[in-house]
Amino acid sequence: MPAMKRRHLLKNALGLSSALLTGCALPPLSEVSRTGLVFAPAGGGTPFLSGGARRTLALREYQQTFLVSGASFRCAPKPAFGLAWTNHLQHGYTRSKRDPRIGYAVKNLATGTYLAEHQADLVMNGCSMPKPALSAVLLDARAGRLTREEFQHIVNVCDLSINASWMALLARISHDNEQTFEAKYSLPDVPLRENAQSPRYYAEFFERCVNYRLDHGCELMLEAMRRNQYGIGHKYLPAEVTYLGGKTGNYADYQHEGLFFYYQGTPYAIVLYTGQRFALDGNYWLISALFGGLFREYIA
């Protein structure tokens, strides 16, 4: 069947615009029928294509919106440091991994399986953690079409966590936008705009981004979060981990960090929230110890 005919049928079936499908390499309809290539996975708001096709659409949107907007990245992505693991770090991990002041989630983003969790639904003040997720809320509400200024605000909150850009984004997002986003993508119902989240929320959010299950903005969010300039969770991950991103949140008694990364071709997420001064008073190193320990126990 001619490509234009297939494109027309897929557009009608999926509710996708012609602009998004123009130029995309589309599979034969026989293959769609045989494999069930069009499906609605958990976390999807509307029917989705296969992972490869979803990424194709996301890249095309990224090229036609952000890359021509005049906004730009300011920082380069960072790989894992690959520092040596020590007995001191192992001891810190072992004695801390069930501490009642922390919550974490370790997830295989390819299978959706939680490999480890401890108080993963514990809701805490998120500090700066919600900045990427609420950026995604705005992208979804606007169908990926933002101004140059708005795109730059997203870059600013993801790389250097600029609060002025955070306030600018918050002013553009309503409670209804947030609720619609969480329901559409089957995310935990947390008061994101009021700055409260859980480790599970961010593990799920990372999964939606890495698997291109958001209708808009996936490629921008991944690239923006890869440029996060803060955090120490990657210090003791192996140096072969070169694709990773995430976010940190630090305020008062709270020290949080979340990372998504690829290890030996498989995507994972580790998200850690801490409160009650767990990582203060000279104990900030425990953040990197927990990331390194969780990686070694449940992923490596």
mmCIF file with all atom_site columns, C-alpha atoms in Angstrom, residues 176-297:
data_model
loop_
_atom_site.group_PDB
_atom_site.id
_atom_site.type_symbol
_atom_site.label_atom_id
_atom_site.label_alt_id
_atom_site.label_comp_id
_atom_site.label_asym_id
_atom_site.label_entity_id
_atom_site.label_seq_id
_atom_site.pdbx_PDB_ins_code
_atom_site.Cartn_x
_atom_site.Cartn_y
_atom_site.Cartn_z
_atom_site.occupancy
_atom_site.B_iso_or_equiv
_atom_site.pdbx_formal_charge
_atom_site.auth_seq_id
_atom_site.auth_comp_id
_atom_site.auth_asym_id
_atom_site.auth_atom_id
_atom_site.pdbx_PDB_model_num
ATOM 1   C CA . ASP A 1 176 ? -6.475 21.354 36.135 1.00 0.00 ? 176 ASP A CA 1
ATOM 2   C CA . ASN A 1 177 ? -3.415 21.053 33.866 1.00 0.00 ? 177 ASN A CA 1
ATOM 3   C CA . GLU A 1 178 ? -1.636 19.062 36.573 1.00 0.00 ? 178 GLU A CA 1
ATOM 4   C CA . GLN A 1 179 ? -4.595 16.795 37.318 1.00 0.00 ? 179 GLN A CA 1
ATOM 5   C CA . THR A 1 180 ? -5.183 16.125 33.634 1.00 0.00 ? 180 THR A CA 1
ATOM 6   C CA . PHE A 1 181 ? -1.521 15.227 33.128 1.00 0.00 ? 181 PHE A CA 1
ATOM 7   C CA . GLU A 1 182 ? -1.369 12.827 36.079 1.00 0.00 ? 182 GLU A CA 1
ATOM 8   C CA . ALA A 1 183 ? -4.603 11.083 35.088 1.00 0.00 ? 183 ALA A CA 1
ATOM 9   C CA . LYS A 1 184 ? -3.708 10.898 31.399 1.00 0.00 ? 184 LYS A CA 1
ATOM 10  C CA . TYR A 1 185 ? -0.366 9.207  32.047 1.00 0.00 ? 185 TYR A CA 1
ATOM 11  C CA . SER A 1 186 ? -1.417 7.131  35.084 1.00 0.00 ? 186 SER A CA 1
ATOM 12  C CA . LEU A 1 187 ? 0.987  8.930  37.416 1.00 0.00 ? 187 LEU A CA 1
ATOM 13  C CA . PRO A 1 188 ? 0.536  8.954  41.204 1.00 0.00 ? 188 PRO A CA 1
ATOM 14  C CA . ASP A 1 189 ? -1.895 11.654 42.310 1.00 0.00 ? 189 ASP A CA 1
ATOM 15  C CA . VAL A 1 190 ? 0.376  14.001 44.259 1.00 0.00 ? 190 VAL A CA 1
ATOM 16  C CA . PRO A 1 191 ? 0.059  17.795 44.723 1.00 0.00 ? 191 PRO A CA 1
ATOM 17  C CA . LEU A 1 192 ? 2.863  18.588 42.302 1.00 0.00 ? 192 LEU A CA 1
ATOM 18  C CA . ARG A 1 193 ? 2.224  22.335 42.053 1.00 0.00 ? 193 ARG A CA 1
ATOM 19  C CA . GLU A 1 194 ? 2.262  22.487 45.849 1.00 0.00 ? 194 GLU A CA 1
ATOM 20  C CA . ASN A 1 195 ? 5.704  20.870 45.713 1.00 0.00 ? 195 ASN A CA 1
ATOM 21  C CA . ALA A 1 196 ? 5.020  17.449 47.146 1.00 0.00 ? 196 ALA A CA 1
ATOM 22  C CA . GLN A 1 197 ? 6.044  14.172 45.490 1.00 0.00 ? 197 GLN A CA 1
ATOM 23  C CA . SER A 1 198 ? 7.152  10.647 46.261 1.00 0.00 ? 198 SER A CA 1
ATOM 24  C CA . PRO A 1 199 ? 10.009 8.497  44.947 1.00 0.00 ? 199 PRO A CA 1
ATOM 25  C CA . ARG A 1 200 ? 7.491  6.426  43.003 1.00 0.00 ? 200 ARG A CA 1
ATOM 26  C CA . TYR A 1 201 ? 6.133  9.509  41.261 1.00 0.00 ? 201 TYR A CA 1
ATOM 27  C CA . TYR A 1 202 ? 9.523  10.355 39.807 1.00 0.00 ? 202 TYR A CA 1
ATOM 28  C CA . ALA A 1 203 ? 10.369 6.761  38.904 1.00 0.00 ? 203 ALA A CA 1
ATOM 29  C CA . GLU A 1 204 ? 7.104  6.642  36.959 1.00 0.00 ? 204 GLU A CA 1
ATOM 30  C CA . PHE A 1 205 ? 7.741  10.032 35.362 1.00 0.00 ? 205 PHE A CA 1
ATOM 31  C CA . PHE A 1 206 ? 11.199 8.929  34.220 1.00 0.00 ? 206 PHE A CA 1
ATOM 32  C CA . GLU A 1 207 ? 9.663  5.786  32.720 1.00 0.00 ? 207 GLU A CA 1
ATOM 33  C CA . ARG A 1 208 ? 7.150  7.824  30.702 1.00 0.00 ? 208 ARG A CA 1
ATOM 34  C CA . CYS A 1 209 ? 9.952  10.028 29.350 1.00 0.00 ? 209 CYS A CA 1
ATOM 35  C CA . VAL A 1 210 ? 12.479 7.288  28.555 1.00 0.00 ? 210 VAL A CA 1
ATOM 36  C CA . ASN A 1 211 ? 9.853  5.180  26.775 1.00 0.00 ? 211 ASN A CA 1
ATOM 37  C CA . TYR A 1 212 ? 8.429  8.179  24.891 1.00 0.00 ? 212 TYR A CA 1
ATOM 38  C CA . ARG A 1 213 ? 5.000  7.696  26.417 1.00 0.00 ? 213 ARG A CA 1
ATOM 39  C CA . LEU A 1 214 ? 4.212  11.383 26.810 1.00 0.00 ? 214 LEU A CA 1
ATOM 40  C CA . ASP A 1 215 ? 2.353  12.824 23.849 1.00 0.00 ? 215 ASP A CA 1
ATOM 41  C CA . HIS A 1 216 ? 4.579  15.902 23.789 1.00 0.00 ? 216 HIS A CA 1
ATOM 42  C CA . GLY A 1 217 ? 8.043  16.966 24.866 1.00 0.00 ? 217 GLY A CA 1
ATOM 43  C CA . CYS A 1 218 ? 9.759  13.645 25.595 1.00 0.00 ? 218 CYS A CA 1
ATOM 44  C CA . GLU A 1 219 ? 12.945 14.360 23.659 1.00 0.00 ? 219 GLU A CA 1
ATOM 45  C CA . LEU A 1 220 ? 13.253 17.865 25.097 1.00 0.00 ? 220 LEU A CA 1
ATOM 46  C CA . MET A 1 221 ? 12.720 16.624 28.654 1.00 0.00 ? 221 MET A CA 1
ATOM 47  C CA . LEU A 1 222 ? 15.319 13.869 28.258 1.00 0.00 ? 222 LEU A CA 1
ATOM 48  C CA . GLU A 1 223 ? 17.911 16.220 26.788 1.00 0.00 ? 223 GLU A CA 1
ATOM 49  C CA . ALA A 1 224 ? 17.188 18.934 29.351 1.00 0.00 ? 224 ALA A CA 1
ATOM 50  C CA . MET A 1 225 ? 17.430 16.533 32.310 1.00 0.00 ? 225 MET A CA 1
ATOM 51  C CA . ARG A 1 226 ? 20.672 15.082 30.946 1.00 0.00 ? 226 ARG A CA 1
ATOM 52  C CA . ARG A 1 227 ? 22.159 18.542 31.446 1.00 0.00 ? 227 ARG A CA 1
ATOM 53  C CA . ASN A 1 228 ? 21.429 18.687 35.172 1.00 0.00 ? 228 ASN A CA 1
ATOM 54  C CA . GLN A 1 229 ? 24.590 20.132 36.714 1.00 0.00 ? 229 GLN A CA 1
ATOM 55  C CA . TYR A 1 230 ? 23.968 19.149 40.320 1.00 0.00 ? 230 TYR A CA 1
ATOM 56  C CA . GLY A 1 231 ? 23.838 15.955 42.337 1.00 0.00 ? 231 GLY A CA 1
ATOM 57  C CA . ILE A 1 232 ? 26.219 13.225 43.421 1.00 0.00 ? 232 ILE A CA 1
ATOM 58  C CA . GLY A 1 233 ? 24.182 10.108 42.708 1.00 0.00 ? 233 GLY A CA 1
ATOM 59  C CA . HIS A 1 234 ? 26.311 9.298  39.670 1.00 0.00 ? 234 HIS A CA 1
ATOM 60  C CA . LYS A 1 235 ? 29.678 9.413  41.488 1.00 0.00 ? 235 LYS A CA 1
ATOM 61  C CA . TYR A 1 236 ? 29.887 5.645  42.062 1.00 0.00 ? 236 TYR A CA 1
ATOM 62  C CA . LEU A 1 237 ? 28.014 4.409  39.024 1.00 0.00 ? 237 LEU A CA 1
ATOM 63  C CA . PRO A 1 238 ? 30.367 2.760  36.496 1.00 0.00 ? 238 PRO A CA 1
ATOM 64  C CA . ALA A 1 239 ? 32.058 5.009  33.946 1.00 0.00 ? 239 ALA A CA 1
ATOM 65  C CA . GLU A 1 240 ? 30.447 3.012  31.131 1.00 0.00 ? 240 GLU A CA 1
ATOM 66  C CA . VAL A 1 241 ? 27.177 4.773  32.044 1.00 0.00 ? 241 VAL A CA 1
ATOM 67  C CA . THR A 1 242 ? 27.341 7.705  29.652 1.00 0.00 ? 242 THR A CA 1
ATOM 68  C CA . TYR A 1 243 ? 23.643 8.364  29.054 1.00 0.00 ? 243 TYR A CA 1
ATOM 69  C CA . LEU A 1 244 ? 22.041 9.596  32.246 1.00 0.00 ? 244 LEU A CA 1
ATOM 70  C CA . GLY A 1 245 ? 19.974 12.475 33.517 1.00 0.00 ? 245 GLY A CA 1
ATOM 71  C CA . GLY A 1 246 ? 17.854 13.505 36.433 1.00 0.00 ? 246 GLY A CA 1
ATOM 72  C CA . LYS A 1 247 ? 17.115 16.164 39.010 1.00 0.00 ? 247 LYS A CA 1
ATOM 73  C CA . THR A 1 248 ? 18.050 17.159 42.551 1.00 0.00 ? 248 THR A CA 1
ATOM 74  C CA . GLY A 1 249 ? 16.119 18.921 45.293 1.00 0.00 ? 249 GLY A CA 1
ATOM 75  C CA . ASN A 1 250 ? 17.826 20.502 48.289 1.00 0.00 ? 250 ASN A CA 1
ATOM 76  C CA . TYR A 1 251 ? 16.132 22.687 50.889 1.00 0.00 ? 251 TYR A CA 1
ATOM 77  C CA . ALA A 1 252 ? 16.104 22.814 54.691 1.00 0.00 ? 252 ALA A CA 1
ATOM 78  C CA . ASP A 1 253 ? 15.926 19.239 56.034 1.00 0.00 ? 253 ASP A CA 1
ATOM 79  C CA . TYR A 1 254 ? 15.420 17.683 52.592 1.00 0.00 ? 254 TYR A CA 1
ATOM 80  C CA . GLN A 1 255 ? 17.995 16.307 50.142 1.00 0.00 ? 255 GLN A CA 1
ATOM 81  C CA . HIS A 1 256 ? 16.623 14.448 47.118 1.00 0.00 ? 256 HIS A CA 1
ATOM 82  C CA . GLU A 1 257 ? 17.944 13.082 43.864 1.00 0.00 ? 257 GLU A CA 1
ATOM 83  C CA . GLY A 1 258 ? 16.591 11.046 40.971 1.00 0.00 ? 258 GLY A CA 1
ATOM 84  C CA . LEU A 1 259 ? 18.486 9.537  38.032 1.00 0.00 ? 259 LEU A CA 1
ATOM 85  C CA . PHE A 1 260 ? 17.570 7.684  34.865 1.00 0.00 ? 260 PHE A CA 1
ATOM 86  C CA . PHE A 1 261 ? 20.354 5.969  32.932 1.00 0.00 ? 261 PHE A CA 1
ATOM 87  C CA . TYR A 1 262 ? 21.253 3.153  30.564 1.00 0.00 ? 262 TYR A CA 1
ATOM 88  C CA . TYR A 1 263 ? 23.408 0.291  31.799 1.00 0.00 ? 263 TYR A CA 1
ATOM 89  C CA . GLN A 1 264 ? 24.391 -2.445 29.340 1.00 0.00 ? 264 GLN A CA 1
ATOM 90  C CA . GLY A 1 265 ? 21.633 -1.324 27.010 1.00 0.00 ? 265 GLY A CA 1
ATOM 91  C CA . THR A 1 266 ? 18.815 -1.320 29.573 1.00 0.00 ? 266 THR A CA 1
ATOM 92  C CA . PRO A 1 267 ? 17.251 1.827  31.063 1.00 0.00 ? 267 PRO A CA 1
ATOM 93  C CA . TYR A 1 268 ? 16.906 2.123  34.839 1.00 0.00 ? 268 TYR A CA 1
ATOM 94  C CA . ALA A 1 269 ? 15.855 4.709  37.390 1.00 0.00 ? 269 ALA A CA 1
ATOM 95  C CA . ILE A 1 270 ? 16.966 5.254  40.966 1.00 0.00 ? 270 ILE A CA 1
ATOM 96  C CA . VAL A 1 271 ? 15.054 7.878  42.938 1.00 0.00 ? 271 VAL A CA 1
ATOM 97  C CA . LEU A 1 272 ? 15.919 8.835  46.525 1.00 0.00 ? 272 LEU A CA 1
ATOM 98  C CA . TYR A 1 273 ? 14.054 11.245 48.801 1.00 0.00 ? 273 TYR A CA 1
ATOM 99  C CA . THR A 1 274 ? 15.431 12.066 52.266 1.00 0.00 ? 274 THR A CA 1
ATOM 100 C CA . GLY A 1 275 ? 14.096 14.181 55.123 1.00 0.00 ? 275 GLY A CA 1
ATOM 101 C CA . GLN A 1 276 ? 14.638 14.998 58.796 1.00 0.00 ? 276 GLN A CA 1
ATOM 102 C CA . ARG A 1 277 ? 18.245 16.049 58.173 1.00 0.00 ? 277 ARG A CA 1
ATOM 103 C CA . PHE A 1 278 ? 19.251 12.557 57.040 1.00 0.00 ? 278 PHE A CA 1
ATOM 104 C CA . ALA A 1 279 ? 21.886 13.861 54.600 1.00 0.00 ? 279 ALA A CA 1
ATOM 105 C CA . LEU A 1 280 ? 22.916 16.962 56.557 1.00 0.00 ? 280 LEU A CA 1
ATOM 106 C CA . ASP A 1 281 ? 25.435 17.494 59.362 1.00 0.00 ? 281 ASP A CA 1
ATOM 107 C CA . GLY A 1 282 ? 28.305 16.035 57.357 1.00 0.00 ? 282 GLY A CA 1
ATOM 108 C CA . ASN A 1 283 ? 26.283 13.139 55.936 1.00 0.00 ? 283 ASN A CA 1
ATOM 109 C CA . TYR A 1 284 ? 25.654 14.357 52.388 1.00 0.00 ? 284 TYR A CA 1
ATOM 110 C CA . TRP A 1 285 ? 27.986 11.625 51.131 1.00 0.00 ? 285 TRP A CA 1
ATOM 111 C CA . LEU A 1 286 ? 25.296 9.103  52.078 1.00 0.00 ? 286 LEU A CA 1
ATOM 112 C CA . ILE A 1 287 ? 23.332 10.177 48.997 1.00 0.00 ? 287 ILE A CA 1
ATOM 113 C CA . SER A 1 288 ? 26.045 8.869  46.687 1.00 0.00 ? 288 SER A CA 1
ATOM 114 C CA . ALA A 1 289 ? 26.558 5.822  48.918 1.00 0.00 ? 289 ALA A CA 1
ATOM 115 C CA . LEU A 1 290 ? 22.886 4.906  48.600 1.00 0.00 ? 290 LEU A CA 1
ATOM 116 C CA . PHE A 1 291 ? 22.901 5.339  44.831 1.00 0.00 ? 291 PHE A CA 1
ATOM 117 C CA . GLY A 1 292 ? 26.064 3.280  44.488 1.00 0.00 ? 292 GLY A CA 1
ATOM 118 C CA . GLY A 1 293 ? 24.820 0.609  46.868 1.00 0.00 ? 293 GLY A CA 1
ATOM 119 C CA . LEU A 1 294 ? 21.381 0.298  45.284 1.00 0.00 ? 294 LEU A CA 1
ATOM 120 C CA . PHE A 1 295 ? 23.000 0.022  41.864 1.00 0.00 ? 295 PHE A CA 1
ATOM 121 C CA . ARG A 1 296 ? 25.351 -2.742 42.998 1.00 0.00 ? 296 ARG A CA 1
ATOM 122 C CA . GLU A 1 297 ? 22.733 -4.717 44.895 1.00 0.00 ? 297 GLU A CA 1
#
